[in-house]
Every structure is written in structure tokens, then in C-alpha cells.
Short mmCIF file of C-alpha atoms and ligand atoms in Angstrom, two decimals:
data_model
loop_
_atom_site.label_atom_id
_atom_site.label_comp_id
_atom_site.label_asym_id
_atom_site.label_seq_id
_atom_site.Cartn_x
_atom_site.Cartn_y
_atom_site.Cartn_z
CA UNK P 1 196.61 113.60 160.35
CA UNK P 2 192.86 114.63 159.89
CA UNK P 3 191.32 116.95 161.45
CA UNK P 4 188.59 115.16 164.32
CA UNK P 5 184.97 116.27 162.81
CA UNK P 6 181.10 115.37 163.89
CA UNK P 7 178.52 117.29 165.57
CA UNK P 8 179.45 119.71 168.54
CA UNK P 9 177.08 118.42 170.16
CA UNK P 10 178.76 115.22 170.66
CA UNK P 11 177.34 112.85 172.70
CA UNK P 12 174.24 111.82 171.02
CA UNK P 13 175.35 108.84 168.49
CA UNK P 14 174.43 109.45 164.62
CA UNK P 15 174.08 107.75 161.75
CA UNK P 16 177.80 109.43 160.26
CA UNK P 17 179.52 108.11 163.90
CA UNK P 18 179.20 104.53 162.27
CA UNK P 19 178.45 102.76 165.07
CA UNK P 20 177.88 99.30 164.72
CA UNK P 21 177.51 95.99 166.78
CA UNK P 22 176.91 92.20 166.45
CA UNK P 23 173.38 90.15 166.18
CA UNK P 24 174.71 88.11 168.84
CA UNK P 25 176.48 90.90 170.85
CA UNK P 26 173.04 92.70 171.96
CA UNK P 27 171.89 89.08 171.70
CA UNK P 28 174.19 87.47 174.15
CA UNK P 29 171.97 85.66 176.57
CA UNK P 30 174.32 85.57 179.21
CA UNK P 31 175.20 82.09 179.27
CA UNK P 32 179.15 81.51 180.84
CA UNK P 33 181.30 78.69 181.21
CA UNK P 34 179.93 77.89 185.24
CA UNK P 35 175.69 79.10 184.37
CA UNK P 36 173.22 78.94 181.86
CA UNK P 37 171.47 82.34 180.43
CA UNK P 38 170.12 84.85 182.15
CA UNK P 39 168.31 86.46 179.35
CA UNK P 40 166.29 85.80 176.38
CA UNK P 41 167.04 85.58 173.48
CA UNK P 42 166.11 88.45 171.02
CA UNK P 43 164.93 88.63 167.76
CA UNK P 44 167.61 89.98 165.50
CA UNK P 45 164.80 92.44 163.96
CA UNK P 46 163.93 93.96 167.51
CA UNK P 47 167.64 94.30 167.82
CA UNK P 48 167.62 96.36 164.55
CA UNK P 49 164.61 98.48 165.49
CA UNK P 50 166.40 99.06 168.84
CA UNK P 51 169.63 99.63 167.77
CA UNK P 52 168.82 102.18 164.88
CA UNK P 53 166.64 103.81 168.11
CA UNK P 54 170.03 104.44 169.75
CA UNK P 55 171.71 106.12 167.33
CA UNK P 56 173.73 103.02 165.57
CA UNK P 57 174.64 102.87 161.98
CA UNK P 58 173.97 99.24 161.48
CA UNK P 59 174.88 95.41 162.25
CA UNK P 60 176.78 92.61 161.94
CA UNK P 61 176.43 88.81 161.75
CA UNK P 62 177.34 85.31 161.59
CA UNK P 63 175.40 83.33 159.08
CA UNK P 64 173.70 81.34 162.06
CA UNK P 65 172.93 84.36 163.99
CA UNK P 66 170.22 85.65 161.51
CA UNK P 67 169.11 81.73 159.86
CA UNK P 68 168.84 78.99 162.40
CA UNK P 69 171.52 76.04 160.68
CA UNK P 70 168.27 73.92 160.85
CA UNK P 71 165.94 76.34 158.51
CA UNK P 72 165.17 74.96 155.04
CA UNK P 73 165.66 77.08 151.87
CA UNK P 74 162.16 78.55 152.13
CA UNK P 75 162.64 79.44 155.55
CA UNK P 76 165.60 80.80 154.89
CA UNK P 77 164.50 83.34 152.22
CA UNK P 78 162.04 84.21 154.66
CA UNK P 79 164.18 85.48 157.16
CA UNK P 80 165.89 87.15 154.86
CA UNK P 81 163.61 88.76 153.26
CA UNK P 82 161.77 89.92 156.88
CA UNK P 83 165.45 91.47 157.63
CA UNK P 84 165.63 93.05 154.52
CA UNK P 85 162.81 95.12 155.58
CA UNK P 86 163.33 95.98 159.05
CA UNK P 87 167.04 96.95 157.81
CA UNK P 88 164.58 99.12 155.22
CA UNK P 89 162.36 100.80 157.52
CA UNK P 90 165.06 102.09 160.04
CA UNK P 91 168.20 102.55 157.67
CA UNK P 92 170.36 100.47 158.67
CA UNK P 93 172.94 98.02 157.01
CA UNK P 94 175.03 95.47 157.63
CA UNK P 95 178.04 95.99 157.28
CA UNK P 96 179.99 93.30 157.81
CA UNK P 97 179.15 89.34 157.55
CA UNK P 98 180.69 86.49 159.09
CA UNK P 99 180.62 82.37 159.44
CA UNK P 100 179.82 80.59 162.40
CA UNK P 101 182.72 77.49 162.29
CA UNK P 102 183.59 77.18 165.76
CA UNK P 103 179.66 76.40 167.30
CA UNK P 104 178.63 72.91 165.73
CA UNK P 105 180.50 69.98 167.18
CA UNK P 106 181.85 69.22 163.63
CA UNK P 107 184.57 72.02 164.02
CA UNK P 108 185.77 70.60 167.61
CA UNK P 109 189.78 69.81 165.84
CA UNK P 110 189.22 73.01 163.67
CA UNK P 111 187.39 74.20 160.22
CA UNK P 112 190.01 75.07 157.94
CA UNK P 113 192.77 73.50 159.77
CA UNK P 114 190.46 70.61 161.08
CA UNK P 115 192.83 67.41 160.59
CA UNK P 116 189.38 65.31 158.83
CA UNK P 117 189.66 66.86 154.86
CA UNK P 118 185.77 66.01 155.21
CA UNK P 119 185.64 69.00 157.89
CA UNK P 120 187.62 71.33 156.48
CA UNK P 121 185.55 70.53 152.59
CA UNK P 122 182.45 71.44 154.55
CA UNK P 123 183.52 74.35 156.27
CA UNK P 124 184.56 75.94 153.20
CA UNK P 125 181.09 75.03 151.65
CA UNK P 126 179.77 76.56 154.49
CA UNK P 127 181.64 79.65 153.99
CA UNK P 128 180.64 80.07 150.94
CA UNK P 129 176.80 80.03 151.38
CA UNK P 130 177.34 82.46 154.13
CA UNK P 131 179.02 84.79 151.72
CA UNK P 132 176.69 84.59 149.33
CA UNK P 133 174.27 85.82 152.30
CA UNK P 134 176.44 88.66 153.28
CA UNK P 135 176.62 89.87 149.74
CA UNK P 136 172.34 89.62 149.76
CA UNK P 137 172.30 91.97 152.11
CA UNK P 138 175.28 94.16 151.41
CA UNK P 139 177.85 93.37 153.42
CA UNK P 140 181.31 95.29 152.29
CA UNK P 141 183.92 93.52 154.50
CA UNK P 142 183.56 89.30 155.42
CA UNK P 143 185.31 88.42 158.84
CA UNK P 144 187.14 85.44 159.16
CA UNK P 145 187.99 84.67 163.13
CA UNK P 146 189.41 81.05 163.72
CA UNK P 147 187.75 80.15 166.60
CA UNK P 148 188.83 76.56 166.67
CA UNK P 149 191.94 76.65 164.23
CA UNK P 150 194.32 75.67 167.01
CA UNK P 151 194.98 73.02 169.17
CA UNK P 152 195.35 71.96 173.12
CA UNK P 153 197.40 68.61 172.20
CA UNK P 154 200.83 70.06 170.52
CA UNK P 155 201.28 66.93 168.82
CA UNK P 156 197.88 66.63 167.24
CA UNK P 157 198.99 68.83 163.97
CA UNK P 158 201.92 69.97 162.39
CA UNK P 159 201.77 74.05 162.38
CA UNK P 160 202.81 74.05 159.00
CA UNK P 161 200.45 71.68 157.15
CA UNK P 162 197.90 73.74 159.21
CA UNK P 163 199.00 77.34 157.81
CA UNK P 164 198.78 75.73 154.39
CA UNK P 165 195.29 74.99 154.78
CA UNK P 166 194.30 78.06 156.10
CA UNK P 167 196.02 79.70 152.66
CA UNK P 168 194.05 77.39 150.74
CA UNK P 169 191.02 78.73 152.25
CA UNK P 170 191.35 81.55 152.18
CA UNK P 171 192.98 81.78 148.19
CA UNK P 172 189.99 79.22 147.49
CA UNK P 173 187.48 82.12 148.99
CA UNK P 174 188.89 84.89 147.80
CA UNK P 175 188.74 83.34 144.12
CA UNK P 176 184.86 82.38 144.82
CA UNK P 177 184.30 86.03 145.79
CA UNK P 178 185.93 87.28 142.49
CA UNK P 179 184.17 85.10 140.66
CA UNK P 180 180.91 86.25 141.94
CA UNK P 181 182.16 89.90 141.44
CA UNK P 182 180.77 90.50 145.03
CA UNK P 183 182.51 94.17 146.01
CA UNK P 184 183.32 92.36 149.49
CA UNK P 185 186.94 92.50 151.08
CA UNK P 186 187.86 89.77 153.94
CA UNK P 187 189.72 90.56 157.01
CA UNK P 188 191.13 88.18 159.59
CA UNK P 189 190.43 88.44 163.06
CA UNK P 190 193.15 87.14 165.58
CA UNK P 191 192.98 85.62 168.60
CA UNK P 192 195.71 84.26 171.39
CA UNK P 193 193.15 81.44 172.72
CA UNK P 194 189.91 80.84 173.64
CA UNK P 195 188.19 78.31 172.94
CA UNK P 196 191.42 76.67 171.81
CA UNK P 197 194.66 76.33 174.21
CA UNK P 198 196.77 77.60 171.10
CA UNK P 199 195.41 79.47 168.16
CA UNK P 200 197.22 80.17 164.68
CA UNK P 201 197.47 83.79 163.87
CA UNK P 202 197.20 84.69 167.07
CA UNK P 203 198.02 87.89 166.77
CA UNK P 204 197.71 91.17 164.50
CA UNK P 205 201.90 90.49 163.76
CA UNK P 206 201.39 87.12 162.71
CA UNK P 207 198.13 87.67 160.82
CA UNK P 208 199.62 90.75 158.56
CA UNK P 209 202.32 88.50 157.86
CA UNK P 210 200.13 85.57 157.16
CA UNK P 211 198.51 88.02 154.53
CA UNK P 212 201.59 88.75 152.49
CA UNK P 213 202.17 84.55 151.34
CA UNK P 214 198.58 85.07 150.31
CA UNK P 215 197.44 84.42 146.43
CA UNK P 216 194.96 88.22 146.64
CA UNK P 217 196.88 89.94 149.80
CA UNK P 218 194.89 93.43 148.37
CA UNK P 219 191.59 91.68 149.03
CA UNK P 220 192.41 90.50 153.04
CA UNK P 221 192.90 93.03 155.85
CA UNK P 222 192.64 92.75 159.64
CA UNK P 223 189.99 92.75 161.82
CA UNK P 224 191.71 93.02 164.94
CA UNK P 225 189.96 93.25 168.47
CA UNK P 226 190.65 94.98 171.76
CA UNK P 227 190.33 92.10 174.07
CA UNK P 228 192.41 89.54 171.58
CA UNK P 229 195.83 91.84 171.80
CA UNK P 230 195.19 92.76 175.54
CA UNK P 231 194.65 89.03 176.41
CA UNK P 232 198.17 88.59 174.85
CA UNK P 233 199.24 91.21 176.83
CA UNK P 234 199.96 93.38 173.90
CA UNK P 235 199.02 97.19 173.38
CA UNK P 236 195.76 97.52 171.16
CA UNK P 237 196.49 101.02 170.37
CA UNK P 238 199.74 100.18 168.85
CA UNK P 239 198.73 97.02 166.91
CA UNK P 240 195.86 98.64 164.93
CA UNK P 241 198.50 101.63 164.57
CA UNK P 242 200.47 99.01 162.56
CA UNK P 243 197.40 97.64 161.19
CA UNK P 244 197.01 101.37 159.40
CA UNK P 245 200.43 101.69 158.63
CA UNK P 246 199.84 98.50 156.41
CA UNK P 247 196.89 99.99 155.19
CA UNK P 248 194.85 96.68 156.51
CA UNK P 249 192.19 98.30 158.89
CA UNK P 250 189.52 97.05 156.95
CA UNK P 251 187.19 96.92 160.37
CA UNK P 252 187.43 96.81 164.01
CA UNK P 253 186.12 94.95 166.61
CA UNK P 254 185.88 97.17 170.12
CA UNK P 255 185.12 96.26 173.85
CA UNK P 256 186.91 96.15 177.17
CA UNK P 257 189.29 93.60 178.54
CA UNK P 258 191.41 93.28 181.50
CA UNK P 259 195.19 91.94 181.04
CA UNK P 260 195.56 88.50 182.09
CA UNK P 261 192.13 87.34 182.12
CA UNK P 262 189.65 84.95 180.62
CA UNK P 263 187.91 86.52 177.31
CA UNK P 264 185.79 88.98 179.07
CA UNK P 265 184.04 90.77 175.98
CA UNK P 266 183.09 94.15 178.30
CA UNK P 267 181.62 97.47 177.24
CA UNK P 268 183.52 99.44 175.21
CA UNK P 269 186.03 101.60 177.06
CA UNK P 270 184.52 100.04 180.50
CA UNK P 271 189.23 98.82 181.08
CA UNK P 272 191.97 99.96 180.21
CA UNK P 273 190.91 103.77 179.70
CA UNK P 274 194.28 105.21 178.52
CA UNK P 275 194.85 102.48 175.54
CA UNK P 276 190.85 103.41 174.76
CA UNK P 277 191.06 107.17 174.08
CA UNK P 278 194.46 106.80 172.17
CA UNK P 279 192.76 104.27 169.98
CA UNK P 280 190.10 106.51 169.17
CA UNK P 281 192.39 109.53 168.79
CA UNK P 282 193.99 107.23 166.35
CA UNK P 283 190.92 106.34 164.77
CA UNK P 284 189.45 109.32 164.14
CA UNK P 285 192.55 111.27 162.92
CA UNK P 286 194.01 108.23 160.86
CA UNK P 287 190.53 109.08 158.20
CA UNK P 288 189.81 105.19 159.14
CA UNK P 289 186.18 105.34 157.12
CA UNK P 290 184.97 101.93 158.35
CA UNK P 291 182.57 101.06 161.26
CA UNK P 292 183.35 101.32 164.26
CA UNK P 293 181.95 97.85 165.40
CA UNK P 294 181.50 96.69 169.14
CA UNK P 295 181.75 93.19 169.69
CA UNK P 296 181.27 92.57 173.61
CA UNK P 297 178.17 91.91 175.32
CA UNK P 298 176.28 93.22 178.28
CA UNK P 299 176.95 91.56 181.90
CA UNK P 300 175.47 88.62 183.22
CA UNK P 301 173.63 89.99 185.82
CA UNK P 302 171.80 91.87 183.41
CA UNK P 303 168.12 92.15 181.91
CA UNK P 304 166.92 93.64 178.69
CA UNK P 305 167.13 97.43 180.10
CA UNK P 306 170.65 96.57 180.64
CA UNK P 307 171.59 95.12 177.52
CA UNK P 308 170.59 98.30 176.07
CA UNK P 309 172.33 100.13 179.10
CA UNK P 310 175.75 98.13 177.75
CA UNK P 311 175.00 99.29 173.91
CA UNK P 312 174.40 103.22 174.50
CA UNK P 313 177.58 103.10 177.07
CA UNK P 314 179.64 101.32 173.90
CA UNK P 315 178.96 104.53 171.80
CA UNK P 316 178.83 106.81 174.88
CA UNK P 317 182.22 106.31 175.49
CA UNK P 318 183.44 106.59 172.35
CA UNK P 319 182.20 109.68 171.44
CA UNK P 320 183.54 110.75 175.24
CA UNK P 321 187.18 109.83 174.37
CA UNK P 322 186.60 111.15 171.02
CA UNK P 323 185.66 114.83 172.21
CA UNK P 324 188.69 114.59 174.46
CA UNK P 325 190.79 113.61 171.79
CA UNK P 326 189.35 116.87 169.82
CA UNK P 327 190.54 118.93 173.33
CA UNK P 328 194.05 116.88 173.29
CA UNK P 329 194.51 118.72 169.71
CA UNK P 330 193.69 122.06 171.18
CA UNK P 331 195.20 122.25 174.62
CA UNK P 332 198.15 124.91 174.28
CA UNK P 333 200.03 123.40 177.58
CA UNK P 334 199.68 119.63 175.97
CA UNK P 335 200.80 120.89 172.29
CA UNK P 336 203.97 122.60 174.33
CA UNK P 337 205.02 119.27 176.06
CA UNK P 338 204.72 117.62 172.79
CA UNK P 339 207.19 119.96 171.41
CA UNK P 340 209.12 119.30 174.26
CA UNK P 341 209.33 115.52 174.18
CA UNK P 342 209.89 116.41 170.19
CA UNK P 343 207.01 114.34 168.95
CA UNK P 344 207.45 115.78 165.54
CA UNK P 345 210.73 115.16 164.91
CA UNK P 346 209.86 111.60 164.35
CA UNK P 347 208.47 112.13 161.45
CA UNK P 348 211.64 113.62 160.29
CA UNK P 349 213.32 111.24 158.15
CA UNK P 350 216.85 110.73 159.94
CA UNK P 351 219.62 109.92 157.41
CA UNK P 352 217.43 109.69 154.11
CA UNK P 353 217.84 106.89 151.26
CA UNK P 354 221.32 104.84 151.07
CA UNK P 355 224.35 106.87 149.50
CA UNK P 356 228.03 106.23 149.80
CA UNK P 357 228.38 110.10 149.48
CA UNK P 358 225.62 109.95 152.64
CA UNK P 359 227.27 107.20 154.64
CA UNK P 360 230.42 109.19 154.59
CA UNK P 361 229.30 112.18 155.76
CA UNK P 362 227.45 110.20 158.65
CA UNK P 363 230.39 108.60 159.53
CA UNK P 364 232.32 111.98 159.98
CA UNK P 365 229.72 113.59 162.44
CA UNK P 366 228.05 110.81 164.31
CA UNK P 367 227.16 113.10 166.83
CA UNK P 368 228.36 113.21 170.76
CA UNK P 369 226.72 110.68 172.55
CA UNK P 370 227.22 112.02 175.86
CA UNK P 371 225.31 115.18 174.73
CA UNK P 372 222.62 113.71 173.18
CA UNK P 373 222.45 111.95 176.69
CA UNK P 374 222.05 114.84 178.42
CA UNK P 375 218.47 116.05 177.77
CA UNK P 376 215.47 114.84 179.42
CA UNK P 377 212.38 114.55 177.14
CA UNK P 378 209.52 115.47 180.03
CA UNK P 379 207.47 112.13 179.46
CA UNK P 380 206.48 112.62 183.12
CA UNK P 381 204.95 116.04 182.27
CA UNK P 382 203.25 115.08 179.55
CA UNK P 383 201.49 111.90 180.60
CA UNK P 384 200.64 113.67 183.60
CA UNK P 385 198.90 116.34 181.42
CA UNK P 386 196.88 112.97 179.68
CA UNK P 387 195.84 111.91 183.01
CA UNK P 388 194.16 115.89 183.98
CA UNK P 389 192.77 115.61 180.70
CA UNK P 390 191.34 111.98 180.84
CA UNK P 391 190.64 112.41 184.65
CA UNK P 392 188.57 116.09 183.67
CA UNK P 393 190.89 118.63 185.45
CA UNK P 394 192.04 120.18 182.45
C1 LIG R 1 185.32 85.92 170.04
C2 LIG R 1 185.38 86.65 168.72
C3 LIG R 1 184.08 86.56 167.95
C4 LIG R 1 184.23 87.05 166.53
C5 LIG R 1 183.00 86.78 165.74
C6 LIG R 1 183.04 87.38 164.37
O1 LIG R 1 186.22 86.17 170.84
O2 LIG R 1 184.43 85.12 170.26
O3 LIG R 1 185.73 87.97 168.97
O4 LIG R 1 183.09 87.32 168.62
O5 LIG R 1 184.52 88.40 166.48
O6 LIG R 1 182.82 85.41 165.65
O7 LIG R 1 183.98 86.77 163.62
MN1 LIG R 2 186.52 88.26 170.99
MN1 LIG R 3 185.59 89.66 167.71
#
């Protein structure tokens, strides 16, 4: 465990907090399913100028974000080039790049997994100009979310043939990056559903899995999100534990999602408090040296004030949960319950490696398991002593 560091001061974001959000995040419009937008669109160098204003660390992107799909090649290097130097002038990166292959019609049955080999050739193509982008400007870690590898109609592909294709994309990209020698690592991002009825990897567990069958597993991480594993009514805080245990955090995408609901994309923090603060604990004492990226979006029923409202509240929070993460280490009556619920002596190893000489001893003094019943391990006490501290009483 590392020790929690920043500025005292706290709750002013910095440049070393890492804060970092999406073009189209800040640039949601505020267009849903039932309405059309609410807002405007921005340009993705205001968004830069306003961002680095507020304290952030940088952006992220989907190829279509920053270059309209329509631009030609000398528009293209235009925009480019104009993002280049706002991301100059205010000293800020991007740090992370992604494709857009769930937008265009042409990825309605999938991209990788589309059943049409014409689709899935031209998604792949498609990947790999945006790469080649992301690696223009920088871009350390390239996100691959499946947006429409899935399916509504269960007999419409098999979910093997489909897994196999999304290997072969992904070994096919990995070998273009290496190729390239572009110092850029992917990470999946999984998702239960939305826009599809049924996605594949759906989850961090299958996606980590997914990673071991593939050709460069070192190269591919996770990119998991909070509202993805709540949606599946799954604990955030302890899949991206497991994520670090496997050593694939490679980047993070944060926000605020009810259990049970559509894909709600809300301020950072904004539900499910408790799950919040011990990911950031986690976060900040696991020495996780990535971004910490926000990928939600302000409400509808917002204007441009409140789209910036939404994006200092992202980072406010944070850096709330993370100073009482800082008092969690400190607080003499919480490090006592710990000790009582024996928190530490879980990461006592309980019989060691495999011996017979070991087994045999084991087997002679199993222990009493009436005893061991007996005690109680004061969970009550100690949650209760989370809640005063989340809740400000302590
Ligand atoms: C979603 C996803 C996306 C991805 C983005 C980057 O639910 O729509 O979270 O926002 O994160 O496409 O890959
Ligand atoms: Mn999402
Ligand atoms: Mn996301």
C-alpha cells in the first residue's frame, strides 16, 4: 500500500491529480433516446482551453470526435495540427485515443464481430488510421469498447466464431502497433448492453480472460467503467481491485450510475457514494499512475455553465473522497476496528506452498470449528464508523 500524497490543500484540481475527460463527454449535446440536444456543440479546442482552466491534466478521444469522418486529408491535417497547438499553449495531452465503430450505420450487426467480412475489413482499416492519429498526438493507452459487438437476435451469430474475430482484431492490431513501434498499450472496455441487447466481454471477468487466449496479452489491459459493472449489478470497487491484481489497469473510465438502470453516464461520484470513495482509496494507494479519466456527461437540462458545473464536480469529488480516504488511514478508532475485524490477517498466507510434510501437519490440527465460530468480527462497528466518516461526523 502507498502512502495517499498531493497538495494539502486538496480541493483545487492540478496538473499531478491527472484528471482527464472525453472530447465528447464535455461535448455531449444532450441528445437522449425520447429528445434531441439541448446544447451546442463545442469545439474540441474550447474544450481544451476550458478544461486545462479547471485544473485537468488532459483529454481523450474518438477519432471522429476531433476529424469529422467527412474531412479530406488536408482538412484533416488541419485539425490536427490546430489541436496540436491549443494542446501546446495550455499543457495538456491526450492521453488516451479511441475509434468510433459503433456511430455509422455500417457497424449496425457489429465491427469486429459484424457477420459481413466487408464490415469487419473496414473497421479494422478504420482502426488503424485512428491509431496512427492517437500516436500523432501522443496517446499512451488505445481503448477498444465494443459498442455494437453483440447481438439482440440470439440466433444471428455463433458466440464463438464471434470471439475469434474479435482475437483476430485485436492480434491483427496489436501486430500493426508493433510494427509501427508506437509506445501505445490497448485496453478493452466492457460493457453488459447498450446499444446492443447482448454484448461480448461484457464484463471485467470475461474481458481479463479474453486477454489471456490473446497472441500479445502484455500489450492489452482493461479499461473498465463505473456504470458498465454497476449496470450488471456488479461491485466496481472490486472489479478494478481484480483488474490491479492482474496488473491490467491500464486506464479508467469514471462516472455515476444507478443499479438497474438505463446507461446513465452521471457525474462522477454523483451514486453510489460508498463504492466511489473505496475506489479511490483503492486508486490512490494501489500507485495506479494512469489518468484518472471521466467519461459521463453533464445533464440534459443543462447549458454551457452547467456542463462545466458537471466537469469541476467530476474532480471535486474525487479529490473529496480522496482526502477522506487520507483521514480513513489516520483515524485511530477506524484503524482499531480494522484490527478487530482482522483485516490484516488476510494477507497472511494461510497454509503456505503444497508439502506432504505440510498437509500432514494440517490434517492433525484442523482447528475447532465451533471455536472459530464463536467470535464476532464487528463489521457493524466498522461500517458504521465509514458511514460518520463519509457522512462528516467523524
Ligand atoms: C459508452 C462507453 C463509451 C466509451 C468510449 C471510448 O457507454 O458509450 O462508455 O463512452 O467509453 O466510446 O471507448
Ligand atoms: Mn459507458
Ligand atoms: Mn466508457
Amino acid at each position: 500500500m502507498v502512502q495517499i500524497d498531493g497538495g494539502a490543500a486538496g480541493l483545487k484540481p492540478t496538473r499531478a491529480d491527472k484528471f482527464t475527460f472525453g472530447l465528447w463527454t464535455v461535448g455531449n449535446p444532450g441528445a437522449d433516446q425520447f429528445g434531441s440536444a439541448t446544447r451546442v456543440r463545442l469545439d474540441p479546442n474550447d474544450s481544451v482551453r476550458k478544461l486545462a482552466d479547471l485544473g485537468a491534466f488532459g483529454i481523450s478521444m474518438h477519432d471522429d470526435d476531433l476529424v469529422p469522418p467527412e474531412s479530406t486529408p488536408a482538412q484533416r491535417d488541419q485539425i490536427v495540427a490546430r489541436l496540436k497547438k491549443t494542446l501546446n499553449e495550455t499543457g495538456m495531452v491526450v492521453s488516451m485515443a479511441t475509434t468510433n465503430l459503433f456511430g455509422h450505420p455500417v457497424f449496425k450487426d457489429g465491427a469486429f464481430t459484424s457477420n459481413d467480412r466487408g464490415v469487419r475489413r473496414y473497421a479494422i482499416a478504420k482502426t488503424m488510421r485512428a491509431i496512427d492519429l492517437g500516436a500523432e498526438l501522443g496517446a499512451p493507452v488505445y481503448v477498444f469498447w465494443g459498442g455494437r459487438e453483440g447481438v439482440e437476435a440470439m440466433a444471428s451469430k455463433r458466440p464463438a466464431d464471434a470471439l475469434d474475430r474479435y482475437r483476430e482484431a485485436m492480434d491483427f492490431l496489436c501486430g500493426y502497433v508493433i510494427d509501427h513501434k508506437y509506445p501505445m498499450r490497448f485496453a478493452i472496455e466492457p460493457k453488459p448492453n447498450e446499444p446492443r441487447g447482448d454484448t461480448f466481454l461484457p464484463t471485467v471477468g470475461h474481458a481479463l480472460a479474453f486477454i489471456g487466449t490473446l497472441e500479445h496479452p502484455e500489450m492489452v489491459g482493461l479499461n473498465p467503467e463505473t456504470a458498465h459493472e454497476t449496470m450488471s449489478g456488479l461491485s466496481f470497487f472490486h472489479a478494478v481491485a481484480q483488474t490491479l491484481w492482474h496488473g491490467k489497469l491500464f486506464h479508467i473510465d469514471l462516472n455515476g450510475q444507478k443499479i438497474g438502470r438505463y446507461d446513465q453516464d452521471l457525474r462522477f461520484g454523483s451514486e453510489g457514494v460508498k463504492d466511489a470513495f473505496f475506489l479511490v482509496k483503492l486508486l490512490e494507494e494501489s500507485g495506479y499512475q494512469g489518468p484518472r479519466h471521466f467519461d459521463a456527461h453533464a445533464y440534459r437540462s443543462e447549458d454551457a455553465d452547467g456542463v462545466w458545473d458537471f466537469a469541476a464536480g467530476c474532480m471535486r469529488t474525487y479529490l473529496l473522497l480522496r482526502e477522506k480516504a487520507r483521514q480513513f488511514a489516520t483515524d485511530a478508532d477506524i484503524t482499531a476496528a480494522l484490527e478487530e475485524a482482522s483485516v490484516t490477517e488476510l494477507a497472511q498466507p494461510t497454509v503456505g506452498r503444497y508439502s506432504a510434510k505440510a498437509a500432514t501437519e494440517l490434517a492433525a490440527d484442523p482447528g475447532d470449528p465451533a471455536a472459530l465460530a464463536r467470535r464476532g468480527y464487528r463489521n457493524e462497528h466498522l461500517d458504521q464508523l465509514v458511514m460518520d466518516l463519509l457522512l462528516g461526523s467523524r
